[in-house]
Structure formats: C-alpha cells, structure tokens
C-alpha cells in the first residue's frame, strides 16, 4: 500500500544535514507535518539560508546545531540518539566543482564519509542521502537506469559516485543500511536564483517575472527530467518507511519525463505573459546532453510515485517568485 502524506513518524528521531537549504527546509516541513519525534538539524549556513527556516522557530521538536560535516567531531555529536540520518549537506553545481574541486571534495566526499562513520558509531538504523543523476556521466543510454552508470564528467559527479561506493562498503563491512536517492534536476520554491551557480529554472523564472533576458548554454534543445522539490521530499519519506532489501540501495528520483530547456522557456512565457530574450552561449564542460530517469525501481521498492508534475511545479514556483517580487522581498 502506498504511503500517504499523513504517514506517522512519531517513533523516529532524525538528523537532517543541510536542513537550512532549499531541499532541507522543505523536508523539515514534511517531518513536522508527519509528527517526527525529534529532528536535529546540522548546517553551517554556507549555502543554506536562515530565512528558509524562520517559520520553525517555535517548534520544540527541532534542535538546531551550527556545525560542519567536514568536521568528524561535529558529525559524531549530532548522531547521538538518532534513528535515521537524512544527509543533504553538499556543495552542489557542476560548474562550481570544476572551478573549485578541492572544496567540493572536502564537503561532498570527506563530509559524507564523516557522516557514515558517525552514524555507524552511534547505531543509526538507516542513512538516506542525496545522490545525483550526474553519476550516469558519459553513459548515453536513455532512460537512465540504476546499474548502468558511466564515467563521471565532473568533480561533482565523481563525489556522488564515491558516496554511493562508500555507502556500499559501509553496508558490506559494518552492516550500515543506506538508501541513496539519485535526484534529477530539482526545482521549486526557496531555490536560489543568485550567484554564479544558480540553476536554470530559477533563472528562467526570474526572467519570466521581469520580462528580462536569459543565458542558455548550448542550443536549448538539450533535455532534463525536471523534478519539483515536493517529489524528492516525498521520495525521502518513502525511503524512511521502506524496508531495505539490501544494506546499500540506490534509486532514481524524478518524474520519468524529458523536457527541453526551450520548452521550459515557452511554458514560462505562457504563464507569465512576458517574452524572455534568449542569449545562447557555448555548451559547458561537464554537462550531460540529455537525461531522463527510469523510476520503476523506486516505484516498485520504495512505493514512490511523483506527486507533482512539471507544469504544476513550474506554476507553483513561478507564483512563489512572483509574490516575493511583488512584496518587495529579495528571493535568493
């Protein structure tokens, strides 16, 4: 029987790393809604934003810890008494990893190893972590299917592949159960549109809201399996509730549909009534040409199905950014 949004998590204690981030703050919303017994949030606020979590200030079930996953001692402290770790803290962005591979490795690889070590030492029952569609690298077969990974195309992709390998090793050697969720091109409310590493959809929405311009790398026909944040949050809850068939498992999390960048632009022009001026730039190193997920394994084993399709998600996200702009807030 599929899980519902009213799934009771009152018997579980959680550690959420990166809880002040775009994805993490949405996860906290659902954990609170699902009556989680206790949630410890670890964040260093380097990319997470305190405004994402201001509405949790009065919740006694949430404990806030400012710390860094690159410090093993920080990870050890927050894993005490935890049943389930949901690990989201990372330095995202393929271009960022190419520009600064050392920082990406320290956070994404060393930080993940620290979390596994601390979880194992403290008897954590399960580690759920954010992997990425980037692990498919130069494997051109579509749709992307678990077990058919390619050579990574960027330092970021390598860190995500290494995370999955470490999780498998900890399962084999120490019996630590884990589920890696390969997220495909997440977008949604609270996503940052600022800085040099902002993702495509928030930048496109910003252009739609203002009637401005948008820079596209490539010819715009490249495609992605864009996935609203509510779908990945729901996948995490499904992973919490599921029984591991093996100690270390990985699943694609997406909608199973491919959409080009130009199609995204066209739809945003329709819902906004504004024309977006496009400037085309050469394709970037490290980017895959096309991507679409086979989500059959997540559907079968995790009982996961998307709860928000692309158009609904784009409309929600556009309305969020529009409201923030109209109210005079800076949306990062």
Short mmCIF file of C-alpha atoms in Angstrom, two decimals:
data_model
loop_
_atom_site.label_atom_id
_atom_site.label_comp_id
_atom_site.label_asym_id
_atom_site.label_seq_id
_atom_site.Cartn_x
_atom_site.Cartn_y
_atom_site.Cartn_z
CA UNK A 1 0.00 0.00 0.00
CA UNK A 2 1.48 3.42 -0.93
CA UNK A 3 2.42 5.72 1.90
CA UNK A 4 0.43 8.89 2.40
CA UNK A 5 1.37 12.41 3.38
CA UNK A 6 -0.09 11.64 6.81
CA UNK A 7 2.45 8.87 7.47
CA UNK A 8 3.20 8.83 11.20
CA UNK A 9 6.87 9.36 12.03
CA UNK A 10 6.31 9.93 15.74
CA UNK A 11 8.56 7.00 16.69
CA UNK A 12 11.55 8.26 14.70
CA UNK A 13 14.38 10.63 15.60
CA UNK A 14 16.07 12.27 12.62
CA UNK A 15 19.28 14.05 11.78
CA UNK A 16 18.95 16.30 8.73
CA UNK A 17 22.20 17.72 7.41
CA UNK A 18 21.81 20.82 5.26
CA UNK A 19 18.41 21.50 6.81
CA UNK A 20 18.55 25.24 6.11
CA UNK A 21 18.92 24.67 2.39
CA UNK A 22 16.37 24.68 -0.40
CA UNK A 23 15.65 20.95 -0.20
CA UNK A 24 16.31 20.53 3.52
CA UNK A 25 13.83 23.20 4.59
CA UNK A 26 11.09 21.53 2.55
CA UNK A 27 11.97 18.21 4.19
CA UNK A 28 11.59 19.81 7.62
CA UNK A 29 8.10 20.94 6.62
CA UNK A 30 7.02 17.36 5.97
CA UNK A 31 8.81 15.89 9.00
CA UNK A 32 6.97 18.34 11.25
CA UNK A 33 3.69 17.61 9.46
CA UNK A 34 4.31 13.87 9.95
CA UNK A 35 4.86 14.27 13.72
CA UNK A 36 8.53 13.31 13.78
CA UNK A 37 9.53 12.64 17.39
CA UNK A 38 12.70 14.75 17.16
CA UNK A 39 14.69 16.39 14.38
CA UNK A 40 18.28 17.55 14.76
CA UNK A 41 19.39 19.94 12.02
CA UNK A 42 23.09 20.36 11.21
CA UNK A 43 24.04 23.23 8.91
CA UNK A 44 26.97 25.60 8.50
CA UNK A 45 24.83 28.12 6.57
CA UNK A 46 27.39 28.43 3.78
CA UNK A 47 24.70 27.83 1.16
CA UNK A 48 21.66 27.31 3.41
CA UNK A 49 19.60 30.38 4.28
CA UNK A 50 18.20 31.18 7.71
CA UNK A 51 15.13 32.74 6.10
CA UNK A 52 14.21 29.25 4.83
CA UNK A 53 13.74 28.05 8.40
CA UNK A 54 12.41 31.09 10.25
CA UNK A 55 8.93 29.58 10.40
CA UNK A 56 10.28 26.69 12.52
CA UNK A 57 11.46 28.93 15.36
CA UNK A 58 8.71 27.84 17.77
CA UNK A 59 8.97 24.07 17.17
CA UNK A 60 10.36 22.33 20.27
CA UNK A 61 10.84 19.08 18.34
CA UNK A 62 13.61 20.66 16.22
CA UNK A 63 17.14 21.11 17.58
CA UNK A 64 19.39 23.46 15.63
CA UNK A 65 23.14 22.84 15.52
CA UNK A 66 25.53 25.08 13.61
CA UNK A 67 28.39 22.87 12.52
CA UNK A 68 30.22 21.43 9.55
CA UNK A 69 30.15 17.92 8.10
CA UNK A 70 33.83 18.26 7.22
CA UNK A 71 34.50 18.05 10.98
CA UNK A 72 34.09 14.48 12.24
CA UNK A 73 33.52 15.68 15.81
CA UNK A 74 30.51 17.75 14.70
CA UNK A 75 29.03 14.71 12.97
CA UNK A 76 29.62 12.47 15.98
CA UNK A 77 27.84 14.85 18.36
CA UNK A 78 24.69 15.18 16.28
CA UNK A 79 24.34 11.44 15.57
CA UNK A 80 23.86 10.55 19.24
CA UNK A 81 20.37 9.13 19.78
CA UNK A 82 19.43 9.32 16.09
CA UNK A 83 17.42 6.62 14.28
CA UNK A 84 17.56 7.96 10.71
CA UNK A 85 20.09 10.27 9.09
CA UNK A 86 18.92 12.20 6.02
CA UNK A 87 22.07 13.65 4.51
CA UNK A 88 21.53 16.63 2.21
CA UNK A 89 24.50 18.86 3.04
CA UNK A 90 26.72 19.30 -0.01
CA UNK A 91 28.27 21.76 -2.39
CA UNK A 92 26.11 21.48 -5.48
CA UNK A 93 26.73 22.61 -9.06
CA UNK A 94 28.89 21.01 -11.73
CA UNK A 95 30.49 24.37 -12.71
CA UNK A 96 31.35 25.10 -9.06
CA UNK A 97 33.08 21.73 -8.76
CA UNK A 98 35.13 22.41 -11.89
CA UNK A 99 36.15 25.82 -10.54
CA UNK A 100 36.92 24.52 -7.03
CA UNK A 101 37.31 20.73 -6.91
CA UNK A 102 39.08 20.77 -3.53
CA UNK A 103 36.17 22.42 -1.71
CA UNK A 104 33.70 20.14 -3.47
CA UNK A 105 35.68 17.05 -2.47
CA UNK A 106 36.06 18.19 1.14
CA UNK A 107 32.34 18.75 1.62
CA UNK A 108 30.84 16.09 -0.60
CA UNK A 109 33.29 13.20 -0.15
CA UNK A 110 35.03 13.74 3.19
CA UNK A 111 31.84 15.14 4.70
CA UNK A 112 29.86 12.10 3.60
CA UNK A 113 32.49 9.73 4.98
CA UNK A 114 32.30 11.56 8.32
CA UNK A 115 28.52 11.12 8.37
CA UNK A 116 28.84 7.39 7.69
CA UNK A 117 31.47 6.98 10.40
CA UNK A 118 29.40 8.89 12.96
CA UNK A 119 26.20 7.06 12.02
CA UNK A 120 27.87 3.67 12.34
CA UNK A 121 29.47 4.54 15.69
CA UNK A 122 26.12 5.63 17.12
CA UNK A 123 23.99 2.73 15.90
CA UNK A 124 21.92 4.72 13.41
CA UNK A 125 19.33 2.43 11.80
CA UNK A 126 19.43 3.94 8.31
CA UNK A 127 21.23 6.62 6.31
CA UNK A 128 19.31 8.23 3.46
CA UNK A 129 21.42 10.50 1.30
CA UNK A 130 21.21 12.73 -1.75
CA UNK A 131 22.95 11.24 -4.74
CA UNK A 132 22.55 12.69 -8.22
CA UNK A 133 21.72 11.92 -11.83
CA UNK A 134 25.26 13.13 -12.57
CA UNK A 135 26.53 9.64 -11.64
CA UNK A 136 25.41 8.50 -15.10
CA UNK A 137 28.17 10.63 -16.63
CA UNK A 138 29.04 9.71 -20.20
CA UNK A 139 26.59 6.79 -20.33
CA UNK A 140 24.31 7.81 -23.22
CA UNK A 141 21.62 5.14 -22.85
CA UNK A 142 18.15 6.56 -22.16
CA UNK A 143 16.31 6.32 -19.89
CA UNK A 144 18.91 6.35 -17.11
CA UNK A 145 18.67 3.07 -15.21
CA UNK A 146 20.27 2.00 -11.93
CA UNK A 147 23.24 -0.27 -12.64
CA UNK A 148 24.19 1.44 -15.92
CA UNK A 149 26.43 4.24 -14.71
CA UNK A 150 29.10 5.89 -16.84
CA UNK A 151 32.36 7.72 -16.27
CA UNK A 152 31.78 10.92 -14.28
CA UNK A 153 32.06 14.16 -16.25
CA UNK A 154 32.90 16.50 -13.36
CA UNK A 155 34.36 16.54 -9.85
CA UNK A 156 30.81 16.92 -8.53
CA UNK A 157 29.70 13.76 -10.33
CA UNK A 158 32.73 11.91 -9.00
CA UNK A 159 31.88 12.86 -5.41
CA UNK A 160 28.36 11.49 -5.84
CA UNK A 161 29.67 8.25 -7.32
CA UNK A 162 32.14 7.94 -4.46
CA UNK A 163 29.31 8.50 -1.96
CA UNK A 164 27.46 5.51 -3.37
CA UNK A 165 30.62 3.40 -3.23
CA UNK A 166 31.30 4.38 0.37
CA UNK A 167 27.70 3.58 1.32
CA UNK A 168 28.04 0.13 -0.26
CA UNK A 169 31.32 -0.51 1.59
CA UNK A 170 29.80 0.51 4.92
CA UNK A 171 26.89 -1.81 4.22
CA UNK A 172 29.18 -4.73 3.40
CA UNK A 173 31.73 -4.22 6.19
CA UNK A 174 29.70 -2.74 9.03
CA UNK A 175 26.11 -3.62 8.18
CA UNK A 176 25.01 0.03 7.95
CA UNK A 177 21.76 0.26 5.94
CA UNK A 178 21.57 3.10 3.43
CA UNK A 179 19.44 4.38 0.58
CA UNK A 180 20.89 6.76 -1.99
CA UNK A 181 18.42 8.84 -3.96
CA UNK A 182 19.60 10.00 -7.36
CA UNK A 183 17.85 13.32 -7.75
CA UNK A 184 17.21 14.63 -11.26
CA UNK A 185 17.27 18.43 -11.75
CA UNK A 186 15.29 19.60 -8.76
CA UNK A 187 13.49 22.94 -8.81
CA UNK A 188 10.94 24.70 -6.63
CA UNK A 189 10.13 27.32 -4.06
CA UNK A 190 13.07 28.66 -1.97
CA UNK A 191 15.62 27.70 -4.61
CA UNK A 192 18.35 30.30 -5.02
CA UNK A 193 18.44 32.42 -8.15
CA UNK A 194 21.50 34.37 -7.03
CA UNK A 195 25.19 33.84 -7.66
CA UNK A 196 27.24 32.30 -10.46
CA UNK A 197 26.00 28.75 -9.81
CA UNK A 198 22.24 29.35 -9.82
CA UNK A 199 20.28 26.62 -11.60
CA UNK A 200 18.45 27.04 -14.90
CA UNK A 201 14.81 27.08 -13.75
CA UNK A 202 15.06 29.80 -11.07
CA UNK A 203 16.99 31.95 -13.54
CA UNK A 204 14.34 31.32 -16.21
CA UNK A 205 11.57 32.19 -13.76
CA UNK A 206 13.37 35.39 -12.79
CA UNK A 207 13.49 36.33 -16.48
CA UNK A 208 9.79 35.48 -16.87
CA UNK A 209 8.79 37.57 -13.86
CA UNK A 210 10.72 40.60 -15.09
CA UNK A 211 10.34 40.11 -18.83
CA UNK A 212 14.12 40.07 -19.00
CA UNK A 213 16.84 38.02 -20.63
CA UNK A 214 18.17 34.51 -20.04
CA UNK A 215 21.50 32.97 -20.93
CA UNK A 216 21.36 29.44 -22.37
CA UNK A 217 24.38 27.18 -22.66
CA UNK A 218 24.01 25.16 -25.85
CA UNK A 219 21.14 25.42 -28.33
CA UNK A 220 18.38 24.87 -25.77
CA UNK A 221 17.24 21.54 -27.18
CA UNK A 222 19.13 19.62 -24.50
CA UNK A 223 16.69 17.93 -22.16
CA UNK A 224 16.35 17.11 -18.49
CA UNK A 225 13.97 15.21 -16.22
CA UNK A 226 12.99 18.29 -14.21
CA UNK A 227 11.57 17.36 -10.82
CA UNK A 228 9.65 19.59 -8.41
CA UNK A 229 11.05 19.59 -4.88
CA UNK A 230 7.86 18.07 -3.43
CA UNK A 231 8.60 14.86 -5.32
CA UNK A 232 12.06 14.40 -3.84
CA UNK A 233 10.81 15.18 -0.34
CA UNK A 234 8.16 12.53 -0.76
CA UNK A 235 10.78 10.07 -2.02
CA UNK A 236 12.76 10.60 1.18
CA UNK A 237 9.74 9.79 3.33
CA UNK A 238 9.13 6.67 1.24
CA UNK A 239 12.77 5.71 1.83
CA UNK A 240 12.33 6.18 5.58
CA UNK A 241 9.32 3.85 5.61
CA UNK A 242 10.71 1.22 3.22
CA UNK A 243 12.48 -1.95 4.28
CA UNK A 244 15.96 -2.30 2.79
CA UNK A 245 16.20 -5.39 0.58
CA UNK A 246 19.99 -4.93 0.62
CA UNK A 247 22.22 -2.99 3.01
CA UNK A 248 23.01 -0.34 0.38
CA UNK A 249 20.47 0.61 -2.27
CA UNK A 250 20.18 3.44 -4.83
CA UNK A 251 17.15 4.74 -6.69
CA UNK A 252 16.36 7.30 -9.36
CA UNK A 253 14.00 10.03 -8.17
CA UNK A 254 12.34 12.02 -10.93
CA UNK A 255 9.13 12.19 -12.97
CA UNK A 256 10.26 9.92 -15.79
CA UNK A 257 9.65 12.59 -18.45
CA UNK A 258 12.12 14.60 -20.52
CA UNK A 259 11.70 18.30 -21.30
CA UNK A 260 13.99 20.61 -23.25
CA UNK A 261 15.19 23.96 -21.93
CA UNK A 262 13.36 25.73 -24.77
CA UNK A 263 10.11 24.02 -23.77
CA UNK A 264 10.56 25.31 -20.21
CA UNK A 265 11.09 28.84 -21.55
CA UNK A 266 8.00 28.62 -23.75
CA UNK A 267 5.78 27.47 -20.88
CA UNK A 268 7.06 30.21 -18.56
CA UNK A 269 6.31 32.78 -21.27
CA UNK A 270 2.74 31.47 -21.43
CA UNK A 271 2.05 31.60 -17.69
CA UNK A 272 3.80 34.96 -17.21
CA UNK A 273 2.62 36.72 -20.35
CA UNK A 274 6.17 38.02 -20.78
CA UNK A 275 8.67 37.38 -23.55
CA UNK A 276 12.06 36.06 -22.45
CA UNK A 277 15.01 37.23 -24.54
CA UNK A 278 17.47 34.39 -25.03
CA UNK A 279 21.24 34.65 -25.36
CA UNK A 280 22.94 31.45 -26.48
CA UNK A 281 26.38 30.52 -25.20
CA UNK A 282 28.63 27.52 -25.98
CA UNK A 283 27.81 24.30 -24.13
CA UNK A 284 29.57 23.92 -20.79
CA UNK A 285 32.06 21.21 -19.97
CA UNK A 286 30.71 18.59 -17.60
CA UNK A 287 27.06 18.89 -18.65
CA UNK A 288 25.15 15.90 -19.97
CA UNK A 289 23.29 16.42 -23.25
CA UNK A 290 20.06 14.63 -22.38
CA UNK A 291 18.66 12.99 -19.28
CA UNK A 292 15.51 11.10 -18.38
CA UNK A 293 15.05 8.69 -15.49
CA UNK A 294 13.66 5.20 -15.29
CA UNK A 295 11.84 5.38 -11.95
CA UNK A 296 10.41 1.86 -11.99
CA UNK A 297 12.67 0.61 -9.19
CA UNK A 298 11.66 3.44 -6.86
CA UNK A 299 8.03 2.80 -7.71
CA UNK A 300 8.35 -0.92 -7.03
CA UNK A 301 10.53 -0.98 -3.92
CA UNK A 302 10.01 2.42 -2.28
CA UNK A 303 6.37 2.72 -3.41
CA UNK A 304 7.30 6.16 -4.72
CA UNK A 305 5.34 7.98 -7.38
CA UNK A 306 5.63 11.66 -8.30
CA UNK A 307 3.01 13.83 -6.61
CA UNK A 308 3.60 16.99 -8.66
CA UNK A 309 4.07 17.11 -12.43
CA UNK A 310 6.30 19.57 -14.27
CA UNK A 311 3.67 22.13 -15.25
CA UNK A 312 2.09 22.20 -11.81
CA UNK A 313 5.52 22.57 -10.23
CA UNK A 314 6.54 25.37 -12.59
CA UNK A 315 3.30 27.23 -11.90
CA UNK A 316 3.76 26.92 -8.12
CA UNK A 317 7.37 28.04 -8.33
CA UNK A 318 6.60 30.94 -10.66
CA UNK A 319 3.82 32.16 -8.36
CA UNK A 320 6.17 31.94 -5.37
CA UNK A 321 8.85 34.08 -7.02
CA UNK A 322 6.24 36.50 -8.38
CA UNK A 323 4.72 37.01 -4.93
CA UNK A 324 8.11 37.59 -3.35
CA UNK A 325 8.96 40.13 -6.04
CA UNK A 326 5.64 41.94 -5.66
CA UNK A 327 6.06 42.08 -1.89
CA UNK A 328 9.48 43.63 -2.28
CA UNK A 329 11.45 40.71 -0.84
CA UNK A 330 14.79 39.63 -2.18
CA UNK A 331 14.47 35.98 -3.12
CA UNK A 332 17.88 34.28 -3.14
#
